[in-house]
mmCIF file of C-alpha atoms in Angstrom:
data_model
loop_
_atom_site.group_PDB
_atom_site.id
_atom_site.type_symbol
_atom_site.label_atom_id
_atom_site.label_comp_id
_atom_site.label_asym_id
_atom_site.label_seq_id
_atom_site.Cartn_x
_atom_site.Cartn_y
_atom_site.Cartn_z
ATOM 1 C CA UNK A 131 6.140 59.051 11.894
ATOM 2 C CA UNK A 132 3.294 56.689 11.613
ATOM 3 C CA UNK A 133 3.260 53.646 14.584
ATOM 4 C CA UNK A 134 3.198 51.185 11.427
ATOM 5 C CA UNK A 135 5.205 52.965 9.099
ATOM 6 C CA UNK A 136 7.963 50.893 9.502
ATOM 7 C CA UNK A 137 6.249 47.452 9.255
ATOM 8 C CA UNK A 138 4.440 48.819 5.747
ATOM 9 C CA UNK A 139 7.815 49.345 4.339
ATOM 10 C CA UNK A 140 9.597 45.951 5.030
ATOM 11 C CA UNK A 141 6.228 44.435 3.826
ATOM 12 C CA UNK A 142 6.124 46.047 0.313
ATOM 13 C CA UNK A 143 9.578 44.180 0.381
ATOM 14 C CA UNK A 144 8.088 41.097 1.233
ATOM 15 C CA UNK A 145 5.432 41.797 -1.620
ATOM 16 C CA UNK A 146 8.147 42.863 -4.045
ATOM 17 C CA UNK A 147 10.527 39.752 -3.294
ATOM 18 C CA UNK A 148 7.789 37.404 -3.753
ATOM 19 C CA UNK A 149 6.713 38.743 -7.512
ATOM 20 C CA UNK A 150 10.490 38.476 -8.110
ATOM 21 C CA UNK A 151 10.399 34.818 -6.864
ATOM 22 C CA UNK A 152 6.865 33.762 -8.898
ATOM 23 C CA UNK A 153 8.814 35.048 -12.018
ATOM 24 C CA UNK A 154 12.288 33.300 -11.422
ATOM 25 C CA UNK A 155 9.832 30.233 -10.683
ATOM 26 C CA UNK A 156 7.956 31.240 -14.301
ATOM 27 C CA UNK A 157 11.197 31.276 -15.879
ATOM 28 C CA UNK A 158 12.495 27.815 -14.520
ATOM 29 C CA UNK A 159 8.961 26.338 -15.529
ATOM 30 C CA UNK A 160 9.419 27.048 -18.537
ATOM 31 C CA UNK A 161 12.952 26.900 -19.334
ATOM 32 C CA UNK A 162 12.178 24.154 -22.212
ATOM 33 C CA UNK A 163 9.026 25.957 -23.809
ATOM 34 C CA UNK A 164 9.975 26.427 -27.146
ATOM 35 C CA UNK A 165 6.462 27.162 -28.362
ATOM 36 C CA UNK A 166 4.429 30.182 -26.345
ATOM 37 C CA UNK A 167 0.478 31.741 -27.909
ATOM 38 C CA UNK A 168 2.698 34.280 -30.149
ATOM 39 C CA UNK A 169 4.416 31.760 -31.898
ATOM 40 C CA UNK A 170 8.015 32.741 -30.298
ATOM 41 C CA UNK A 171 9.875 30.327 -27.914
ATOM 42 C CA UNK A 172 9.759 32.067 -24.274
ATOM 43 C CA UNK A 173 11.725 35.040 -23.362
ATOM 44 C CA UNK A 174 12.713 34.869 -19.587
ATOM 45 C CA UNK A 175 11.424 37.805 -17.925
ATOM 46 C CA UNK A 176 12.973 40.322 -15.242
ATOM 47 C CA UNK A 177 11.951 42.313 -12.521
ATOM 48 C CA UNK A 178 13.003 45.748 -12.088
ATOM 49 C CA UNK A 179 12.392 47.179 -8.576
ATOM 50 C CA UNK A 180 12.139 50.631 -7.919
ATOM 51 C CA UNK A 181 11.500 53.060 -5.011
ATOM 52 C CA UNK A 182 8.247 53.643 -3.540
ATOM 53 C CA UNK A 183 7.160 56.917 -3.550
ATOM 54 C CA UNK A 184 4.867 58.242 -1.540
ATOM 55 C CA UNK A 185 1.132 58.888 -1.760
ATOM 56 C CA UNK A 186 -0.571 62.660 -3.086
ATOM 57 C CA UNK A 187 -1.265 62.951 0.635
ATOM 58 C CA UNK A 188 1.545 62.100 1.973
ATOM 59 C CA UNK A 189 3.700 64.303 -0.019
ATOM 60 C CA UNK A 190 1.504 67.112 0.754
ATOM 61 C CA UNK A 191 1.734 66.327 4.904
ATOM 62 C CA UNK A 192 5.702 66.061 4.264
ATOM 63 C CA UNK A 193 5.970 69.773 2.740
ATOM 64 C CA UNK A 194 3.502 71.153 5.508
ATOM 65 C CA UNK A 195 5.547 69.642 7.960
ATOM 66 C CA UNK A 196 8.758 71.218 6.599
ATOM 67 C CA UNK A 197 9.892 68.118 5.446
ATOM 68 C CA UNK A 198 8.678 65.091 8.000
ATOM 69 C CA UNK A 199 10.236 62.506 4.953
ATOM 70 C CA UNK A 200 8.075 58.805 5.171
ATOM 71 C CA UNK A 201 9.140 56.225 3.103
ATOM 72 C CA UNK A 202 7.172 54.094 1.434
ATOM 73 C CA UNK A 203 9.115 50.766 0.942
ATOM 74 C CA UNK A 204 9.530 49.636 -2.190
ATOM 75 C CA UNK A 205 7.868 48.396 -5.674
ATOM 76 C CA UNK A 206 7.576 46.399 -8.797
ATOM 77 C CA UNK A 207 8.145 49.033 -11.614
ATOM 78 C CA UNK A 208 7.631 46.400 -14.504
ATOM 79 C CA UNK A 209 8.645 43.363 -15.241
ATOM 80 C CA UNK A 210 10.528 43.230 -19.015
ATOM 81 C CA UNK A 211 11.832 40.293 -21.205
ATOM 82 C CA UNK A 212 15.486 39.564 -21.397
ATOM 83 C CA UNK A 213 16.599 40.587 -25.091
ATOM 84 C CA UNK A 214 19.391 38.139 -25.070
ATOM 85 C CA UNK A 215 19.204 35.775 -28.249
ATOM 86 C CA UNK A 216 17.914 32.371 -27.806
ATOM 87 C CA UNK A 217 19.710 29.547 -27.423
ATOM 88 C CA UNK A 218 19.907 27.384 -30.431
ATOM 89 C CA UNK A 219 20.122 23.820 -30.148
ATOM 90 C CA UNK A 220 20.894 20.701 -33.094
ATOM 91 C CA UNK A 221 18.015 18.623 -33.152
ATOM 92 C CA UNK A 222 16.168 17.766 -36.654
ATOM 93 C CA UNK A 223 13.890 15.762 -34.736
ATOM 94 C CA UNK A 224 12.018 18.555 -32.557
ATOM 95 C CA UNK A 225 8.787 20.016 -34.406
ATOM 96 C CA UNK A 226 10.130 23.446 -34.196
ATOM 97 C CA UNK A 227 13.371 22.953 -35.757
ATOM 98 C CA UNK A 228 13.732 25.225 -38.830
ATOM 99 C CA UNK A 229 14.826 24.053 -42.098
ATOM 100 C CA UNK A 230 18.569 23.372 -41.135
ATOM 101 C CA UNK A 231 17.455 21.528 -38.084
ATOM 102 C CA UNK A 232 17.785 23.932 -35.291
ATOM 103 C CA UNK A 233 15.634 24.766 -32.379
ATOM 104 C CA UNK A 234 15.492 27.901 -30.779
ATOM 105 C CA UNK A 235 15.296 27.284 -26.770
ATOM 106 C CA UNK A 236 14.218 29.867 -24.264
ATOM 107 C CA UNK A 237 17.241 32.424 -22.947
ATOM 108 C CA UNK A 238 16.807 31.210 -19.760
ATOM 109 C CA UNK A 239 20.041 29.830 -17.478
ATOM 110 C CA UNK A 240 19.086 27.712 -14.684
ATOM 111 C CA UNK A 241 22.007 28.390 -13.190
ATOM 112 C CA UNK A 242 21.453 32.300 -13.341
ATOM 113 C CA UNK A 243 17.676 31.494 -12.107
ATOM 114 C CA UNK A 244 18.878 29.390 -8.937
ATOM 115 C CA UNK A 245 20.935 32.309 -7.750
ATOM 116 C CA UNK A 246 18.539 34.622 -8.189
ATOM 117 C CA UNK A 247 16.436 32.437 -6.427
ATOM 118 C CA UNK A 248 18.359 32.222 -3.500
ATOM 119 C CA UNK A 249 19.185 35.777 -3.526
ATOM 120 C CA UNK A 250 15.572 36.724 -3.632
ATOM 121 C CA UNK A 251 14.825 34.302 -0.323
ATOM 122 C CA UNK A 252 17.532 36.071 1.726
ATOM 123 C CA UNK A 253 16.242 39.087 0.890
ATOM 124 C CA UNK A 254 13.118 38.104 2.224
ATOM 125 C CA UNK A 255 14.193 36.920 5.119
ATOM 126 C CA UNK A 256 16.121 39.820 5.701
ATOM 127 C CA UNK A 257 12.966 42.031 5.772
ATOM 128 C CA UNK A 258 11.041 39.327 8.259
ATOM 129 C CA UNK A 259 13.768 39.814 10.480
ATOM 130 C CA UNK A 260 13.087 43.846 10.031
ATOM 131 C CA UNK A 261 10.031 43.125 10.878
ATOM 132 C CA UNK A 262 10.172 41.049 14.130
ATOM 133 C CA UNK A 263 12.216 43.818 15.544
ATOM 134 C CA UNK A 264 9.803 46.486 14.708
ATOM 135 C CA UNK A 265 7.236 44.021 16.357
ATOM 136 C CA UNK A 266 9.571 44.086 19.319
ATOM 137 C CA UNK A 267 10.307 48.051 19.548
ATOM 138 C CA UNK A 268 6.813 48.848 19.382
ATOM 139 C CA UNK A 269 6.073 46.253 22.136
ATOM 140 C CA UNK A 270 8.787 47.732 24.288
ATOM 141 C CA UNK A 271 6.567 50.801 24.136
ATOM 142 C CA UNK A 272 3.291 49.547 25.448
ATOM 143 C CA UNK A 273 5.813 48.700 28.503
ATOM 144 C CA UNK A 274 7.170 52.349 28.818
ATOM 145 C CA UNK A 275 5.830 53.425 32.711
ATOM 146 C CA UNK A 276 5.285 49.650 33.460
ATOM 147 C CA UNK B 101 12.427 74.518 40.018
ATOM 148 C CA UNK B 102 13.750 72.157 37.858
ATOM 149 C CA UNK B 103 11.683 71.013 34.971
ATOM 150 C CA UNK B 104 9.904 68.255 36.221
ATOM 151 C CA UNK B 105 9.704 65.967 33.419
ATOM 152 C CA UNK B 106 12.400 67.841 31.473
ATOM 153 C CA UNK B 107 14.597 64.168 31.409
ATOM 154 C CA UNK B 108 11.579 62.183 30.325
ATOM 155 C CA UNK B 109 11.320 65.124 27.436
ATOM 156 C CA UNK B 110 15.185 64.177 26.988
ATOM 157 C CA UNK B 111 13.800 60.146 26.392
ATOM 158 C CA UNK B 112 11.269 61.144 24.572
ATOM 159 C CA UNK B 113 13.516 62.502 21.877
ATOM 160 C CA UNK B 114 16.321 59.377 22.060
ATOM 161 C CA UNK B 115 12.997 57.353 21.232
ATOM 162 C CA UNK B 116 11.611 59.584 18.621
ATOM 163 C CA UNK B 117 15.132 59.096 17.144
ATOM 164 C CA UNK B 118 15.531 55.710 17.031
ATOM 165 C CA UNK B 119 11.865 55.376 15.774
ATOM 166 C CA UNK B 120 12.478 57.003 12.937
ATOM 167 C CA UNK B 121 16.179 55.332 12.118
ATOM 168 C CA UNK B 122 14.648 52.395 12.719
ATOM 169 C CA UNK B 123 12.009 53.342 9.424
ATOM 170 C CA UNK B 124 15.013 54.646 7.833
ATOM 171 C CA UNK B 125 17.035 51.032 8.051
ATOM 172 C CA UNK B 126 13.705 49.051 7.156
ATOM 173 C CA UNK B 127 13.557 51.035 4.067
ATOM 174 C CA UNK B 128 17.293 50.719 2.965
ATOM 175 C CA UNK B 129 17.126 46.589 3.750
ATOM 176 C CA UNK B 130 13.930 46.818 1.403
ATOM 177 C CA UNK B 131 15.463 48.999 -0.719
ATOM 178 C CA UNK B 132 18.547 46.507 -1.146
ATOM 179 C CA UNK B 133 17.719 45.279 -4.731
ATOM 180 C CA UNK B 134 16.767 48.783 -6.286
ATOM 181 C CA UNK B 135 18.692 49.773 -8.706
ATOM 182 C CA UNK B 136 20.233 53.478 -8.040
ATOM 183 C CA UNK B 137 19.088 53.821 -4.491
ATOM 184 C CA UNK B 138 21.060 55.262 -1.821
ATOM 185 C CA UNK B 139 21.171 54.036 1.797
ATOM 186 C CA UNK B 140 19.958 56.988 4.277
ATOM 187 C CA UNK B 141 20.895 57.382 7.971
ATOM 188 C CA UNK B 142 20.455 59.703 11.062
ATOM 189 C CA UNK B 143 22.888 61.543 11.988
ATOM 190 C CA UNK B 144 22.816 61.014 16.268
ATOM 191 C CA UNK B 145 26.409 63.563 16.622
ATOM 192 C CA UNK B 146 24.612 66.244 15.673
ATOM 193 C CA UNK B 147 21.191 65.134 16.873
ATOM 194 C CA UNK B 148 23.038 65.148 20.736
ATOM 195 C CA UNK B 149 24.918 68.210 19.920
ATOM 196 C CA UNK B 150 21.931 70.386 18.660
ATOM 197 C CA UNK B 151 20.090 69.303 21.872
ATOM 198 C CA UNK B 152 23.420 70.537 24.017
ATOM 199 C CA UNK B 153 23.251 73.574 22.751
ATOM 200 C CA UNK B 154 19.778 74.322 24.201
ATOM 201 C CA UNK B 155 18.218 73.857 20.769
ATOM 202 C CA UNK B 156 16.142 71.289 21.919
ATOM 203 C CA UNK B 157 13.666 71.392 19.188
ATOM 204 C CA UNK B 158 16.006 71.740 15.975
ATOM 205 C CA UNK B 159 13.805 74.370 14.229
ATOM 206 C CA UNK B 160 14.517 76.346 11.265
ATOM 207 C CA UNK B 161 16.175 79.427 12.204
ATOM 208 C CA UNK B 162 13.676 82.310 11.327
ATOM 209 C CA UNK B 163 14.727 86.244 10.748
ATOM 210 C CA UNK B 164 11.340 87.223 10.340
ATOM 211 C CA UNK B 165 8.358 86.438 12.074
ATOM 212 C CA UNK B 166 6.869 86.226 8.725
ATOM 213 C CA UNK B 167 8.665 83.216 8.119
ATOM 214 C CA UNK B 168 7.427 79.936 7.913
ATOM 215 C CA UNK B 169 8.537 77.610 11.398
ATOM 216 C CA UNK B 170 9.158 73.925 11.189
ATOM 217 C CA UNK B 171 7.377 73.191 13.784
ATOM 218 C CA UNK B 172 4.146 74.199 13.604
ATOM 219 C CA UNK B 173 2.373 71.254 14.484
ATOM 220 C CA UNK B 174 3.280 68.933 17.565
ATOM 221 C CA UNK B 175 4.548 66.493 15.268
ATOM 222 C CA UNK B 176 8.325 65.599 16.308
ATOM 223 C CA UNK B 177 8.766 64.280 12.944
ATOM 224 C CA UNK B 178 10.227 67.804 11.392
ATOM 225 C CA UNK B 179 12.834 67.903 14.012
ATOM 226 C CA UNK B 180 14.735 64.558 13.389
ATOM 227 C CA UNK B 181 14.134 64.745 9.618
ATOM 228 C CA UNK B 182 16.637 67.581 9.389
ATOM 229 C CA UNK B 183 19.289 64.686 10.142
ATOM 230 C CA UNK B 184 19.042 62.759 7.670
ATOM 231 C CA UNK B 185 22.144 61.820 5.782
ATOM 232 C CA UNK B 186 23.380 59.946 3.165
ATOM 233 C CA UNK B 187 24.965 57.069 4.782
ATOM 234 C CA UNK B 188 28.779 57.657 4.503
ATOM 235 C CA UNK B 189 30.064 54.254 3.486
ATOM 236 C CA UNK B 190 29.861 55.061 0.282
ATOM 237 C CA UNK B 191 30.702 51.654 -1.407
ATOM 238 C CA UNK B 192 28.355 51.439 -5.104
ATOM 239 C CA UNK B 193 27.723 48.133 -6.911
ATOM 240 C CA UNK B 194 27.190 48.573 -10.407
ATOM 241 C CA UNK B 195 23.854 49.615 -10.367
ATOM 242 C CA UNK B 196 24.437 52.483 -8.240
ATOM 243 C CA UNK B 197 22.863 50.688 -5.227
ATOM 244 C CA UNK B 198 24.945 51.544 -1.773
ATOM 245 C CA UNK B 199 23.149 49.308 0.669
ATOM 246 C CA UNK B 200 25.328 46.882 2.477
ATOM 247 C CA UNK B 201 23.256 44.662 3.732
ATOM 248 C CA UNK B 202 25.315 43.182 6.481
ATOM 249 C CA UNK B 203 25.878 46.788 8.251
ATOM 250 C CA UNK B 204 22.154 47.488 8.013
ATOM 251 C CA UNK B 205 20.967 44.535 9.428
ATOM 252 C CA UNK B 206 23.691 45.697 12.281
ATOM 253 C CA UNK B 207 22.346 48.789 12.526
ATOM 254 C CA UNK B 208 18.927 47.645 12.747
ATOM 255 C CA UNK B 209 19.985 45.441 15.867
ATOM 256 C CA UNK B 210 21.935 47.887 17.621
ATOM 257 C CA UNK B 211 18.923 50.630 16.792
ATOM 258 C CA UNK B 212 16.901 48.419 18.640
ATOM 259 C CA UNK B 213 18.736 47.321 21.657
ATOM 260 C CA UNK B 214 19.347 51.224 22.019
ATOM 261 C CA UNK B 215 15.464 51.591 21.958
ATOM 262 C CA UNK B 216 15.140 48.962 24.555
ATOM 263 C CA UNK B 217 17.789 50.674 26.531
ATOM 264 C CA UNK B 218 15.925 54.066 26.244
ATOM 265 C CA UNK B 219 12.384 53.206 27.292
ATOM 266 C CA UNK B 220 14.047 50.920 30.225
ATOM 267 C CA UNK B 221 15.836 54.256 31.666
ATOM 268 C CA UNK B 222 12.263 55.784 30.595
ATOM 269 C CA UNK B 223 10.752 53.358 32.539
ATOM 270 C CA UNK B 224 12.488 53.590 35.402
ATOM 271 C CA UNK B 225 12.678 57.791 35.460
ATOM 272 C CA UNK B 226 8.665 57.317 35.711
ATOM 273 C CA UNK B 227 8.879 54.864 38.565
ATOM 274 C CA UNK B 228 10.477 57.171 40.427
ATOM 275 C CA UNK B 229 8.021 59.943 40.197
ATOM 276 C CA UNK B 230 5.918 57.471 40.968
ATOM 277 C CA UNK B 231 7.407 56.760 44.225
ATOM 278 C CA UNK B 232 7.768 60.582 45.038
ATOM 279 C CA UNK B 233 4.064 60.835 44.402
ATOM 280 C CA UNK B 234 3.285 57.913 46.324
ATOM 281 C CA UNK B 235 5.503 59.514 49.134
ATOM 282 C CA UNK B 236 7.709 56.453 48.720
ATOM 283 C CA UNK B 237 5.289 53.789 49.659
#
């Protein structure tokens, strides 16, 4: 039962919400690329959160302790592409068209992105707020006797 | 003679509690977004009710002196662990997640306010020793 424990944990969240929100904002950038280095329009990417785990020493302070759990927030597993097709779009004109004249445009929905967006803001909010009152509990006990 | 500090030993414990729920509800709110993860809680029935019973300390129960205790260091954190539950609302979005957001940021409020209350009744308990020992100066 570390002093800080608590504070580590909402941060990883803070960490983890913000990768989420530099790839939404990766995806909406380039919701129009149709041309990335491999040739391929661009897939829009995902993160996939998982549980933190604790450390080697952790674990091992946890069993001698007959089971004194921490928690260690939360993490980034990996971030994957979408496999959903690409949209495909009518226009002769573009230089990627293929031979009947259509382009292949990113999966990406804007719509989709905004929400996730939003969601991922709350969420970090959420975890500020965790924070402040953390700050304020362990203030309360530098008062304890006062 | 009574056990002089024996209700500031009582506080200790209420904080020790809500120290640790208070880790527990940080991780479920970061936690919210993980796919498959269940929200945790402590369990404060049976927290008060173990200490009623004179088992203050919540060890294992050993048959053998051979036997490993729980509490072999002074670390407090082996006690409340045993409490841990899953938390009983058990409502699952798709991905298996069961945080609701809205009742842990609740909890998190109320854990705290509790805390305040706590170390406030702390407080005080220790001002008055501190006006016995001052012989009420």
């Amino acid at each position: 039962m570390g002093m800080f424990d608590a504070i580590n944990i909402s941060a990883s969240a803070l960490h983890a919400q913000r990768v989420r929100m530099d790839v939404i904002a990766q995806n909406i950038a380039n919701a129009n690329t149709t041309r990335t280095e491999n040739g391929t329009p661009y897939r829009r990417k995902i993160v996939v959160f998982e549980e933190r785990k604790q450390s080697f020493g952790d674990i091992l302070n946890e069993k001698l302790n007959a089971g004194s759990n921490t928690y260690g927030g939360v993490r980034v597993k990996a971030i994957i592409e979408d496999p959903s097709p690409f949209k495909k779009v009518y226009d002769p004109a573009h230089p990627d068209s293929d031979q009947n004249g259509y382009v292949n445009y990113p999966n990406v929905d804007i719509v989709t992105e905004m929400v996730n967006m939003i969601e991922a803001s709350r969420a970090y909010e959420a975890n500020i707020t965790a924070i402040n009152i953390t700050k304020s509990m362990i203030t309360r006990t530098f008062e304890i006797g006062k | 003679m009574i056990n002089m500090f024996e209700k500031i030993d009582f506080y200790k414990k209420a904080l020790d509690y809500a120290w640790k729920r208070n880790e527990l509800i940080s991780n479920n709110i970061a936690n919210a977004d993980t796919p498959g993860y269940k929200a945790k809680d402590l369990n404060f029935k049976v927290f008060l009710q173990a200490y009623l019973n004179g088992q203050e300390d919540l060890d294992l129960i050993t048959t053998d002196k051979r036997h490993i205790k729980a509490d072999q260091s002074s670390d407090s954190g082996a006690e409340v662990s045993t409490l841990e539950v899953l938390d009983s609302s058990f409502q699952m979005r798709l991905d298996g997640n069961t945080v609701d957001i809205e009742q842990e940021m609740g909890k998190l409020l109320q854990n705290s306010l509790y805390f305040d209350g706590v170390s406030l009744q702390l407080s005080r308990e220790i001002n008055k020793w501190k006006t016995v020992i001052k012989e009420g100066r």
